[in-house]
Short mmCIF file of C-alpha atoms in Angstrom, two decimals:
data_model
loop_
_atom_site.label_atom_id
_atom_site.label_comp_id
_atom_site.label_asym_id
_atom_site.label_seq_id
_atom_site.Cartn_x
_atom_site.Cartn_y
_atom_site.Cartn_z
CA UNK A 188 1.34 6.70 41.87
CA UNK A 189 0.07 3.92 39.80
CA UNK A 190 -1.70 4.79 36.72
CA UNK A 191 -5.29 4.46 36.01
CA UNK A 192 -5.31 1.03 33.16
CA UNK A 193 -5.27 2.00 29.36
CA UNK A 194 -7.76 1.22 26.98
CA UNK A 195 -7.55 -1.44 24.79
CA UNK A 196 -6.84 -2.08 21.10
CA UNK A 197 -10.17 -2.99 20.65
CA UNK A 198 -11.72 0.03 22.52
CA UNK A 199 -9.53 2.39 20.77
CA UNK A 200 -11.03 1.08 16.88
CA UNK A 201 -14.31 2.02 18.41
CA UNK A 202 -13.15 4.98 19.60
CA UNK A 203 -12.09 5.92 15.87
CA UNK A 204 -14.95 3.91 14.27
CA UNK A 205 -17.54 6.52 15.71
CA UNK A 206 -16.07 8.80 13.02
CA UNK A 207 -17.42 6.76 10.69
CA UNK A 208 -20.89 8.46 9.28
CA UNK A 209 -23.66 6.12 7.18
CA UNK A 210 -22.14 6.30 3.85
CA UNK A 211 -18.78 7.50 4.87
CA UNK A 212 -15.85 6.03 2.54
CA UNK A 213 -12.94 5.44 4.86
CA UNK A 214 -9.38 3.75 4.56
CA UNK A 215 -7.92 2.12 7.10
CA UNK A 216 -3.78 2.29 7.49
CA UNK A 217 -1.93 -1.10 8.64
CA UNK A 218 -1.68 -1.94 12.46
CA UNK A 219 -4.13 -0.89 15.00
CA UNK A 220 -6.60 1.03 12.43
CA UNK A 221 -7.42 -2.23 10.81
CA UNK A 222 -9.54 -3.36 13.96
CA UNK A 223 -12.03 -0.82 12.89
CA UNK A 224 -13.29 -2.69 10.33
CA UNK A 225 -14.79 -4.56 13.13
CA UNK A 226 -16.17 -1.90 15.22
CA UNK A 227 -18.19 -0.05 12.29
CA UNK A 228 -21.45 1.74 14.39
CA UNK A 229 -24.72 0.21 14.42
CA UNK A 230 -27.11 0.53 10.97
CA UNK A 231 -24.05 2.36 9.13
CA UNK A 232 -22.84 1.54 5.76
CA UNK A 233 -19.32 2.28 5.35
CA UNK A 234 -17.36 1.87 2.01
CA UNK A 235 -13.94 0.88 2.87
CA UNK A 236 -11.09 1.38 0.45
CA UNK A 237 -8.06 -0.54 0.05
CA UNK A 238 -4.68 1.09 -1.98
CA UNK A 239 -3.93 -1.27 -4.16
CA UNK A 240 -7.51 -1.11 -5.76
CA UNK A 241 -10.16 -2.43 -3.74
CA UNK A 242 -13.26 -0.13 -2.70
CA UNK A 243 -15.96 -1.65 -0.46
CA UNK A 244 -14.92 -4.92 1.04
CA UNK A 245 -15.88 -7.26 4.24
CA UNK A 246 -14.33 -8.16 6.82
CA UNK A 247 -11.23 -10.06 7.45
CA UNK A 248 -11.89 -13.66 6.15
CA UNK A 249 -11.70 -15.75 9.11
CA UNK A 250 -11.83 -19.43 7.40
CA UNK A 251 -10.70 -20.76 4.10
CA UNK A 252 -14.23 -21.21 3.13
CA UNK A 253 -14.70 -17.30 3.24
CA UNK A 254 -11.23 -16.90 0.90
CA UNK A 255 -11.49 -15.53 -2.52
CA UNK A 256 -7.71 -15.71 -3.45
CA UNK A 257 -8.41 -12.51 -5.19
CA UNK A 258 -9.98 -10.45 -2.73
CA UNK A 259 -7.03 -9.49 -0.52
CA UNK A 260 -6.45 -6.34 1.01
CA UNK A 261 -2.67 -4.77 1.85
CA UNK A 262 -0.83 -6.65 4.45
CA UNK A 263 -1.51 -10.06 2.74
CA UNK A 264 -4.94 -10.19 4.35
CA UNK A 265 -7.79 -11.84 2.52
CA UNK A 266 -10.83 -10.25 3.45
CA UNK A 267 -14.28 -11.16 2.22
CA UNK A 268 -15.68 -9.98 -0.37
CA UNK A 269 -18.80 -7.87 -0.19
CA UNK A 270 -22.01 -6.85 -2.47
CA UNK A 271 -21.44 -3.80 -4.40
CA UNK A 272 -17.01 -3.75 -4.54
CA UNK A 273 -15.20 -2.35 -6.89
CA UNK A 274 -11.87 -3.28 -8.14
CA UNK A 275 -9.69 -0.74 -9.60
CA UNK A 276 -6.05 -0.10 -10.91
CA UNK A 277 -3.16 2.20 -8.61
CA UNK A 278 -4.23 5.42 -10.62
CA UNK A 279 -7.56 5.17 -9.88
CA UNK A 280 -7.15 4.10 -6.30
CA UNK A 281 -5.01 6.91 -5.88
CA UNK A 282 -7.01 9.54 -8.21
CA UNK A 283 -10.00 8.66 -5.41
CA UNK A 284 -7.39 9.50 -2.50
CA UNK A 285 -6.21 12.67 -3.99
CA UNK A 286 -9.71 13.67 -5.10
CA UNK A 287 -10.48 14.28 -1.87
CA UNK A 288 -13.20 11.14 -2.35
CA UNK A 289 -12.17 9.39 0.74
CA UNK A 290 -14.28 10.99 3.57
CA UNK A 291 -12.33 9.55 6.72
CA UNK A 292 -8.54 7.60 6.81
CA UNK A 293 -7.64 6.44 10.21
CA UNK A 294 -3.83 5.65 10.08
CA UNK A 295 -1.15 4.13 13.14
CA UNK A 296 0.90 6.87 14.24
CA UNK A 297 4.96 7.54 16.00
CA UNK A 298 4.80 10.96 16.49
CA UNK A 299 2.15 13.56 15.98
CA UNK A 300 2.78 17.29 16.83
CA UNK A 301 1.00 20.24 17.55
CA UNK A 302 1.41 21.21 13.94
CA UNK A 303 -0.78 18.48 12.98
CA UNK A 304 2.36 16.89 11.61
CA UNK A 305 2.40 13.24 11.42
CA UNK A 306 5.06 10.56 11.51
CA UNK A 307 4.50 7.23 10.84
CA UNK A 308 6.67 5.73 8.31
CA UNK A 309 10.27 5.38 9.64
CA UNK A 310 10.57 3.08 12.60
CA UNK A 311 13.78 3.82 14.88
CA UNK A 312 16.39 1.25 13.58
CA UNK A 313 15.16 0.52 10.32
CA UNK A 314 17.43 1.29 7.48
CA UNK A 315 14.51 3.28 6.00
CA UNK A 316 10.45 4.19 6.21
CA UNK A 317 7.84 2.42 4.55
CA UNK A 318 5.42 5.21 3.13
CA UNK A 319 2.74 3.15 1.57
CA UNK A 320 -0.30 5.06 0.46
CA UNK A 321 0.09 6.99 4.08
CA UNK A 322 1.14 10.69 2.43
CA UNK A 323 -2.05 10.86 0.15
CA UNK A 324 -4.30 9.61 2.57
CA UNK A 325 -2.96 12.03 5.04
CA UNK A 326 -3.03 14.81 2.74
CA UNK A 327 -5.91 14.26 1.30
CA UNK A 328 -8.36 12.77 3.01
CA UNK A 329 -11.34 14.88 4.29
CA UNK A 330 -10.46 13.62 7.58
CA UNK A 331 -7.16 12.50 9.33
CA UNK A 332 -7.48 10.63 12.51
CA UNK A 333 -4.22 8.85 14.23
CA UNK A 334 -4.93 5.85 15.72
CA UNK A 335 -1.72 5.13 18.36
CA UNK A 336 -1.00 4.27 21.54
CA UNK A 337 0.05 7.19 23.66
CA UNK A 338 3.36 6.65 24.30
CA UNK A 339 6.17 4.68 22.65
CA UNK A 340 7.39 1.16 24.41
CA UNK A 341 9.98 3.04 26.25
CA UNK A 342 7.44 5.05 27.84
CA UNK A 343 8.54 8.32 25.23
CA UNK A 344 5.01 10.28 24.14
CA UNK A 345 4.24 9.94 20.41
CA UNK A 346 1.80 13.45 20.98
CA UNK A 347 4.97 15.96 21.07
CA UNK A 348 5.73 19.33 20.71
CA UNK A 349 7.75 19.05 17.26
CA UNK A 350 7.92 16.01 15.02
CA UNK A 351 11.65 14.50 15.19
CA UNK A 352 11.29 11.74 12.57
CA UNK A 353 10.63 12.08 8.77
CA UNK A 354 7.50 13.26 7.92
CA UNK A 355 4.90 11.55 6.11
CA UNK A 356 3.11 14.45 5.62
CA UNK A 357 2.54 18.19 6.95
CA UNK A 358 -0.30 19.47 8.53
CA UNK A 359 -2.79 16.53 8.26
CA UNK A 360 -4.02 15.62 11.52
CA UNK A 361 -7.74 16.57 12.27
CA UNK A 362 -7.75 14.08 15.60
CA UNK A 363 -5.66 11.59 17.70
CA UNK A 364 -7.39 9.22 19.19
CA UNK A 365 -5.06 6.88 22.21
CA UNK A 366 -5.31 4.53 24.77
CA UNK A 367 -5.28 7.49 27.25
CA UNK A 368 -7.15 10.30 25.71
CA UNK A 369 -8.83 11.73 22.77
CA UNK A 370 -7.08 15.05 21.09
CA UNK A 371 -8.08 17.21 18.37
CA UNK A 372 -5.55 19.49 16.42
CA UNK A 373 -7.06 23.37 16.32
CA UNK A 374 -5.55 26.20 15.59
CA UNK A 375 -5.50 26.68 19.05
CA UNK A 376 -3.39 24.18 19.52
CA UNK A 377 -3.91 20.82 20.75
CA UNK A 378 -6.93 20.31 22.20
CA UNK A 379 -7.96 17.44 24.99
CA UNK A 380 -11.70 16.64 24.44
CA UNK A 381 -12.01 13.23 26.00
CA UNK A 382 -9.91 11.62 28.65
CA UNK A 383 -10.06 7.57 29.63
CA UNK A 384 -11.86 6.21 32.36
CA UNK A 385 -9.90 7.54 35.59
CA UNK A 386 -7.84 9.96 34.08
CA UNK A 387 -7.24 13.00 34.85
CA UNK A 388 -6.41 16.04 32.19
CA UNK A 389 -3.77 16.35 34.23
CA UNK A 390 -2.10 12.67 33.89
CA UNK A 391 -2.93 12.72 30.74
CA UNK A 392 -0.51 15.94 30.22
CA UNK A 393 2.11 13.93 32.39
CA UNK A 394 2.66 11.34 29.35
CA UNK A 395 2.30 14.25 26.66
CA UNK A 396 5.25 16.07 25.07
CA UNK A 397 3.26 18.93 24.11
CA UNK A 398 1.34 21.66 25.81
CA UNK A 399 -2.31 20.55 26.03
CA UNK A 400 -5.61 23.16 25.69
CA UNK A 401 -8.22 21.51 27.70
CA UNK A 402 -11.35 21.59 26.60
CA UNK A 403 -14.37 22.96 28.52
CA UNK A 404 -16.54 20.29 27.94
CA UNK A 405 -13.98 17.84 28.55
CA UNK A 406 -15.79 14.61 29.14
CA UNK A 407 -14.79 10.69 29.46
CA UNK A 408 -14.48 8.79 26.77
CA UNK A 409 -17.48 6.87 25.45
CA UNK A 410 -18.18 4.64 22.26
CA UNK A 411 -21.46 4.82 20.32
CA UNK B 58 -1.46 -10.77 -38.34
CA UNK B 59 -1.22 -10.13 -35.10
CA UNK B 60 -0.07 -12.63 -32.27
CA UNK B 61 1.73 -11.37 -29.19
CA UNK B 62 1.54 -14.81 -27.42
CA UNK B 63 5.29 -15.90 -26.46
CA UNK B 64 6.00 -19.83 -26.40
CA UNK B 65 7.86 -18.89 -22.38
CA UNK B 66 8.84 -17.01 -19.90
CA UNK B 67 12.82 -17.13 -21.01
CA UNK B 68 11.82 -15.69 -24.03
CA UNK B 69 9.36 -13.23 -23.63
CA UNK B 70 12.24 -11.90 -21.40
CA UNK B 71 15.29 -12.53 -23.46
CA UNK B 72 15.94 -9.21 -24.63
CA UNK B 73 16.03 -7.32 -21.13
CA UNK B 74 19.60 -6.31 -20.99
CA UNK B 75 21.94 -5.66 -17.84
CA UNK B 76 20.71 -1.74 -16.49
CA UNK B 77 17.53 -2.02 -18.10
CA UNK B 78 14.52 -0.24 -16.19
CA UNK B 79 11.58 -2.45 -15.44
CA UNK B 80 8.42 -1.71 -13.77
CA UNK B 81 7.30 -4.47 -11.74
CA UNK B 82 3.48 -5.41 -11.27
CA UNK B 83 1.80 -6.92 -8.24
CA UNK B 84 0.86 -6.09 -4.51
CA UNK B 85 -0.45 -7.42 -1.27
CA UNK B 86 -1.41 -10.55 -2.59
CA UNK B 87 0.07 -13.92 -3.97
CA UNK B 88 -2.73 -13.50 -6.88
CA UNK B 89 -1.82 -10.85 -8.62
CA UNK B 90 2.37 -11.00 -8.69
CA UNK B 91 3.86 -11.56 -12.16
CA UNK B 92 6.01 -14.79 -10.63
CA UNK B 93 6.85 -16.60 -13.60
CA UNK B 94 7.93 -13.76 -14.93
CA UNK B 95 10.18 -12.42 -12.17
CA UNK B 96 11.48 -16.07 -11.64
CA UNK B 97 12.51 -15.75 -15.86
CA UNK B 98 13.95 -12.09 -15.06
CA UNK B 99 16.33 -14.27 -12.48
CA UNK B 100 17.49 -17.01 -14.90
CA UNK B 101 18.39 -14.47 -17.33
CA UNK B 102 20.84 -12.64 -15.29
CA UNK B 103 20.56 -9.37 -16.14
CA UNK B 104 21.64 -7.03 -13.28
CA UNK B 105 21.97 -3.42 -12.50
CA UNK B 106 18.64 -3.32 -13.27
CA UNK B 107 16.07 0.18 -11.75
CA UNK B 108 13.29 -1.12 -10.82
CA UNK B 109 9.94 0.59 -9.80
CA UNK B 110 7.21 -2.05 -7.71
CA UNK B 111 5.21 -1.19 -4.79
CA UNK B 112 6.97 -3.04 -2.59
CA UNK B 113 10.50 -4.32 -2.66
CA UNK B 114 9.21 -7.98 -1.62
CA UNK B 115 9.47 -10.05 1.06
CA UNK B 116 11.88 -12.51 -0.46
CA UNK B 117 11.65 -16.40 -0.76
CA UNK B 118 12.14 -17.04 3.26
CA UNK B 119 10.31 -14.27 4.13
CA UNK B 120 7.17 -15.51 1.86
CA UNK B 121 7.54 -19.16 2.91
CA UNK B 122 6.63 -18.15 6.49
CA UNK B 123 4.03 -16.00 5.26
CA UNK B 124 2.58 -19.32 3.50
CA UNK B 125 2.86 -21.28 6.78
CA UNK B 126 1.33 -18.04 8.96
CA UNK B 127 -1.78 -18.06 5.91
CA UNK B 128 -1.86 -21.97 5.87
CA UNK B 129 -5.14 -22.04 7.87
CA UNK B 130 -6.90 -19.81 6.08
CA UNK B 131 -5.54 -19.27 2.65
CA UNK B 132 -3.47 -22.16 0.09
CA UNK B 133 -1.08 -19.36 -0.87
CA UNK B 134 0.71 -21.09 -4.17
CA UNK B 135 4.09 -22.65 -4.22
CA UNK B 136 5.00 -20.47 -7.37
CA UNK B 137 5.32 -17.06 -5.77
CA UNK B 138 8.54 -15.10 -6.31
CA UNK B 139 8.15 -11.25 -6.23
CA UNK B 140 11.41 -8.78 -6.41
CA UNK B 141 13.14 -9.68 -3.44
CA UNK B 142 14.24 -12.39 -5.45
CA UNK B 143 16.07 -10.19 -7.61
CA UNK B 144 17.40 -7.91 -4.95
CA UNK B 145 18.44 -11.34 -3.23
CA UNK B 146 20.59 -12.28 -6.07
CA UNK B 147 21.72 -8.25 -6.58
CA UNK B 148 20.15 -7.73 -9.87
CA UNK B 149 18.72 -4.42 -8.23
CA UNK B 150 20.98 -1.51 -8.63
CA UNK B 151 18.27 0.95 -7.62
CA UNK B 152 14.74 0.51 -6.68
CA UNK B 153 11.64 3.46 -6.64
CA UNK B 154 9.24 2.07 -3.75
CA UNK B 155 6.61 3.15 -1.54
CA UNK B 156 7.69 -0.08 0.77
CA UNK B 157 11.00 -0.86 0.97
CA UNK B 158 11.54 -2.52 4.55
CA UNK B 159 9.54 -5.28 6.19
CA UNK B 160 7.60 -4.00 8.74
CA UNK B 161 9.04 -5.83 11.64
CA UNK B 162 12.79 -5.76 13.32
CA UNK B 163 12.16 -9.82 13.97
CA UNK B 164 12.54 -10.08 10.07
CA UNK B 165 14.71 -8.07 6.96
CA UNK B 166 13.72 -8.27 3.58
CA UNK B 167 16.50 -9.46 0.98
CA UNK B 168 16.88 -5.11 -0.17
CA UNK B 169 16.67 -3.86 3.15
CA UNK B 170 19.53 -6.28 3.75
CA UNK B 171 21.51 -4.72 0.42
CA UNK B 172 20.57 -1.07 1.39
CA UNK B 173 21.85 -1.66 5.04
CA UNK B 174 25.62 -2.84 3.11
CA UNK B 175 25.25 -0.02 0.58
CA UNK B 176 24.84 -2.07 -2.06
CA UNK B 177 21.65 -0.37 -3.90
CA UNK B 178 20.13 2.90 -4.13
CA UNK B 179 16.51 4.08 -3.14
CA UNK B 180 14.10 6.20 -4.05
CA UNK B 181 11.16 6.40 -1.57
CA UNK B 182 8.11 7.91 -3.01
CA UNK B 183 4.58 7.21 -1.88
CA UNK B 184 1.89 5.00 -3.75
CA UNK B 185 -0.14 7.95 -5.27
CA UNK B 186 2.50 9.97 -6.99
CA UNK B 187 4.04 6.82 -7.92
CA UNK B 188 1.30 5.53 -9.39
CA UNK B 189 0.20 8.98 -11.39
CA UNK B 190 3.66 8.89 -12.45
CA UNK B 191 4.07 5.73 -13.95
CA UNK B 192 0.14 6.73 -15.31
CA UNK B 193 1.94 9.78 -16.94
CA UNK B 194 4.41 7.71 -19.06
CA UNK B 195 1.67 5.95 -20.64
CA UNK B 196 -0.38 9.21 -21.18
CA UNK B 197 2.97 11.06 -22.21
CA UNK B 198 2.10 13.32 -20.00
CA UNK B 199 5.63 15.11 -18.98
CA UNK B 200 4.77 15.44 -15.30
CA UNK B 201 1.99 16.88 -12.92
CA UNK B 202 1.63 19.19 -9.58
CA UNK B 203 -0.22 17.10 -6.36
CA UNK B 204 -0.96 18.57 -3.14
CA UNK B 205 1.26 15.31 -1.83
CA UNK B 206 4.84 15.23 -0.40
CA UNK B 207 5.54 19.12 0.67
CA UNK B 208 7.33 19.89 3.63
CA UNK B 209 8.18 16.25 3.20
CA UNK B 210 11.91 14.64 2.21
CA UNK B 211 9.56 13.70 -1.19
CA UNK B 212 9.49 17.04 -1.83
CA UNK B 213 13.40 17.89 -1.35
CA UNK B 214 14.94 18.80 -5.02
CA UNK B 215 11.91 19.24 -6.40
CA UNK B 216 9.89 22.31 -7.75
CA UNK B 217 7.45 23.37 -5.05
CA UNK B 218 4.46 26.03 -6.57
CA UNK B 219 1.29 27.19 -4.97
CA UNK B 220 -2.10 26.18 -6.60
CA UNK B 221 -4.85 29.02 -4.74
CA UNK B 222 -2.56 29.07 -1.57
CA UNK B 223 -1.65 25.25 -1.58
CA UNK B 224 1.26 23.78 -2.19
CA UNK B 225 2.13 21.30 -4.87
CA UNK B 226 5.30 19.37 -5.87
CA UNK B 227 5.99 18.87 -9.43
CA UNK B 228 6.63 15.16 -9.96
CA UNK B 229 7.79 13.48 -13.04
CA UNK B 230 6.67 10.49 -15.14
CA UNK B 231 8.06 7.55 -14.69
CA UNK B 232 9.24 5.82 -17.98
CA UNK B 233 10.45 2.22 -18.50
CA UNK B 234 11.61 0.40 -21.16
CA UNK B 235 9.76 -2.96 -19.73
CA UNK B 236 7.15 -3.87 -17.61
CA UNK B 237 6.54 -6.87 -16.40
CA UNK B 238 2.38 -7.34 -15.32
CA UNK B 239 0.23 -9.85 -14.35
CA UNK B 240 -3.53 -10.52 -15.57
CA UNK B 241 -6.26 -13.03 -15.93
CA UNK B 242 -7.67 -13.73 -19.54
CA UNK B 243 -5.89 -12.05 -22.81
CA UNK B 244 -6.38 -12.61 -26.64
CA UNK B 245 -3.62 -12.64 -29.29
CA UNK B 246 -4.12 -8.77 -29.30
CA UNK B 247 -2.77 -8.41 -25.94
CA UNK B 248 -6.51 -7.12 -24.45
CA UNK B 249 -6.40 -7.81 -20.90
CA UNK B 250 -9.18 -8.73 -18.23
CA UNK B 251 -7.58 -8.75 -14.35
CA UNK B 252 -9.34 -10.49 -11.78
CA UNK B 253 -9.22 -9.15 -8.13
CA UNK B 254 -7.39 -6.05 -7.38
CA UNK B 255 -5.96 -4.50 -10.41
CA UNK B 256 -2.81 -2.93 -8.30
CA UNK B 257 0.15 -1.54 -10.70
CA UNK B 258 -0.41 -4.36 -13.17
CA UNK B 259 -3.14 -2.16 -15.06
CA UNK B 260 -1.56 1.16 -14.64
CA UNK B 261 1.75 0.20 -15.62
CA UNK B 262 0.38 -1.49 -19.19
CA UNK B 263 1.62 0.90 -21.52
CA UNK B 264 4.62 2.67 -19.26
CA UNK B 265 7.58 0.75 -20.96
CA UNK B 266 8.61 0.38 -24.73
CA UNK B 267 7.46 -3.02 -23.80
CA UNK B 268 4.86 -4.24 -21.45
CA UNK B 269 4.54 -7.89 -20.91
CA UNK B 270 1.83 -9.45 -19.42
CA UNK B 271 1.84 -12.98 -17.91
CA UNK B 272 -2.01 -14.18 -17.95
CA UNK B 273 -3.85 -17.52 -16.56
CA UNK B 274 -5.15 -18.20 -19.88
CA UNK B 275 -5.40 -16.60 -23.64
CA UNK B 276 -8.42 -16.97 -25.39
CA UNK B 277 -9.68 -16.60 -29.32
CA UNK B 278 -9.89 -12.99 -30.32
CA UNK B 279 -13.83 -11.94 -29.58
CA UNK B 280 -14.23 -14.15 -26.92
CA UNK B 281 -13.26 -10.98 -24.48
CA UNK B 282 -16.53 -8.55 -24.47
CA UNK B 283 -15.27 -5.02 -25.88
CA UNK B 284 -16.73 -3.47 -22.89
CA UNK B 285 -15.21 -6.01 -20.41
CA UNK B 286 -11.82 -5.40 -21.54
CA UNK B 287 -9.60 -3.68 -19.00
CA UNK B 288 -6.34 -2.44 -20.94
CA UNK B 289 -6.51 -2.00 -24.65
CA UNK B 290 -3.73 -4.62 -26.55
CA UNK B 291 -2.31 -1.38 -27.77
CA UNK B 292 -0.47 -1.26 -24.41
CA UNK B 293 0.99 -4.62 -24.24
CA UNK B 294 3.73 -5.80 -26.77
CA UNK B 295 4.34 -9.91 -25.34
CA UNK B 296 1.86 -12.08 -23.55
CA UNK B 297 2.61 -15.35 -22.57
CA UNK B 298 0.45 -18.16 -20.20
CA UNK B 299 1.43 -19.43 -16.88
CA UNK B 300 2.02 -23.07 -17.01
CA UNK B 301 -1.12 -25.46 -16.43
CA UNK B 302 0.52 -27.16 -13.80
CA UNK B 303 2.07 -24.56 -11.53
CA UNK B 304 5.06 -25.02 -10.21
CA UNK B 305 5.48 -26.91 -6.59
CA UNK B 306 8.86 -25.80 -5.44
CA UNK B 307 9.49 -21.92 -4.95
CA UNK B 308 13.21 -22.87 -3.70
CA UNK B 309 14.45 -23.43 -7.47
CA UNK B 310 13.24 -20.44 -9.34
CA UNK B 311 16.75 -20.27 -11.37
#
């Protein structure tokens, strides 16, 4: 049977983005998260945060005319600068994470499990992981939310039953948002709350590699 | 009277000996790396060297097509070097990293290349508890507990205690006997004013027996506002000024 179409990069930052309350201060991990800089709801401010010491920047700078040379944020991006930012050292970058100041971190995801493990620093056939600021933001962060596609290139599912690479950290994950399907980690277990347009709880299941709880309400997805 | 301005780069790094431990500023950004510096660090030829840095660097090639992707957007300088230059020329013996890979398999980073031979040791830790660590040596502060790394391979060998039913790993400070930083504007006390992100460069002032900061410019003492002043000269022990004219070839570092 052919499988209803996924949703796209773009649609999945939204997805994540409606997380983001007025006032919210969120950091976004490398990869797909970044896009939600973009997709920020309607008559919100958000405060985004940046590891190596930048609190409330713009978005990505798009021409050289929008560059500051010192307004970069990690991945060598320049981004542009914003009313109100802040630039700090490490230690106080990280003394915001591990305050527990940082309301919502959306991070890129390998594997997620039903522990609310997450995995997301050691890519298969790399010498070694790349932690980043990923384990403080994960573990301390009022809210977690993986942002990944659902399954791996060769079709494996990232959602699984039991983490098998390293950890980044334990126990983090509040919600997994996909291209297939939204998921929140409960202490029921894991629990399907929104599906994509023309799936099915039940093909969504089919790509899983953990047991799913479905929830009542279980609805489509939507943005806004 | 004091003056810690030093004529170059050679010599403010002269005395850093073969298996010396240097923390290394800098992150995500051309702008903030402590180049000259890292380029002197090479000509010397010190090796066996532990280094602690963010990231382990892209290396020369790598950066060069980094400058050509950026080209449209952003002039990123012709005098970058950052410490995949050392680990290219296997002055690294061991490096403490949150980032020590490139993030791609189209491209390897000069260490990833040396780890992959078995050539160099890591230690993979992540940003915070790197950070508060290297923060700890220049509060001589012995160590701390965070909520960060258990039931992780950052925890493994390390003391693991509950705080009210959480746990914490003890980590330790991070001591150095240099550290090489980049900022904006310093006097002849070594104050320092960054510009842009402030990254390790401001919390590694003061982590080493001797901190030295390369700066864009050095100005008469008083000219920096007390309360504009980011790190207090008591931290830094060497300054010395990137050249006027930067350098226009990142091939010949040495």
């Amino acid at each position: 049977m052919l499988e209803p179409p996924r949703l796209d990069a773009a649609v999945m930052a939204m997805v994540a983005a409606r997380e983001f309350h007025d006032g919210a201060v969120v950091n976004l991990g490398i990869g797909l998260p970044l896009a939600c800089a973009d997709y920020i709801p309607e008559g919100r401010e958000v405060i985004l945060h940046s590891e190596h010491g930048l609190l409330g920047y713009g978005p990505l700078a798009q021409h050289p005319d929008e560059v500051d040379p010192y307004v970069f944020m990690v991945g060598n991006r320049p981004v542009r600068p914003r009313p109100g930012m802040v630039f700090l050292s490490h230690d106080e970058s990280f003394a915001i994470v591990r305050g527990g100041h940082i309301d919502v971190t959306v991070l890129g995801g390998l594997q997620v499990d039903t522990g609310g493990n997450l995995a997301n620093t050691h890519v298969p056939g790399k010498i070694a992981g790349n932690l980043g600021g990923a384990p403080d933001l994960a573990t301390c962060a009022k809210r977690t939310v993986v942002l990944m596609y659902h399954t791996a290139r060769d079709g494996s599912p990232k959602v699984v039953e039991r983490c098998t690479l390293p950890l980044t950290a334990a126990a983090c994950v509040n919600r997994i948002v996909t291209d297939v399907a939204v998921i929140d980690v409960t202490e029921g277990g894991l629990l399907l709350r929104e599906v994509a347009p023309g799936w099915s709880a039940e093909a969504v299941q089919q790509v899983t590699g953990a047991t799913l709880v479905i929830a009542e309400d279980l609805r489509e997805v939507t943005i806004g | 009277m004091i003056d810690k301005v030093v004529a170059t780069f050679d010599e403010a790094v002269a005395d850093i000996a073969s298996g010396a431990r240097v923390h290394c500023g800098g992150f995500a950004s051309p702008f903030n790396m402590p180049s000259y510096l890292i380029a002197a660090l090479a000509r010397l030829g010190a090796d066996g060297l532990t280094v602690a840095s963010t990231s382990a660097g892209t290396g020369m090639a790598n950066a060069q097509q980094l400058r050509e992707q950026l080209a449209p957007i952003v002039a990123w300088p012709m005098d970058y070097w950052d410490p995949g230059l050392l680990a290219e020329l296997g002055r690294i013996k061991r490096l403490i990293t949150t980032f020590p890979v490139s993030t791609g398999h189209a491209r390897m980073w000069p260490f990833e290349a040396a780890l992959e031979r078995g050539e160099v040791e890591l230690e993979l830790i992540g940003q915070g508890s790197l950070a508060e660590r290297i923060r700890c040596a220049k509060a001589g502060i012995a160590g701390f507990y965070t909520p960060v790394g258990p039931g992780t391979a950052t925890a493994e060998g390390k003391e693991v205690r509950d705080f009210d039913g959480v746990p914490h790993v003890l980590e330790r400070a991070l001591h150095a006997d240099f550290a090489i930083i980049r900022a904006w504007k310093a006097d002849r006390y070594g104050n320092l004013v960054f510009r842009g992100a402030r990254t390790f460069n401001e919390t590694m002032a003061g982590a080493a027996r001797v901190t030295i900061a390369e700066v864009d410019e050095v100005v008469p003492l008083g000219d920096l506002a007390p309360d504009a002043i980011h790190t207090p000269g008591v931290y830094v022990q060497r300054i010395v000024v990137r050249p006027a004219a930067p350098a226009q070839r990142w091939e010949d570092p040495c």
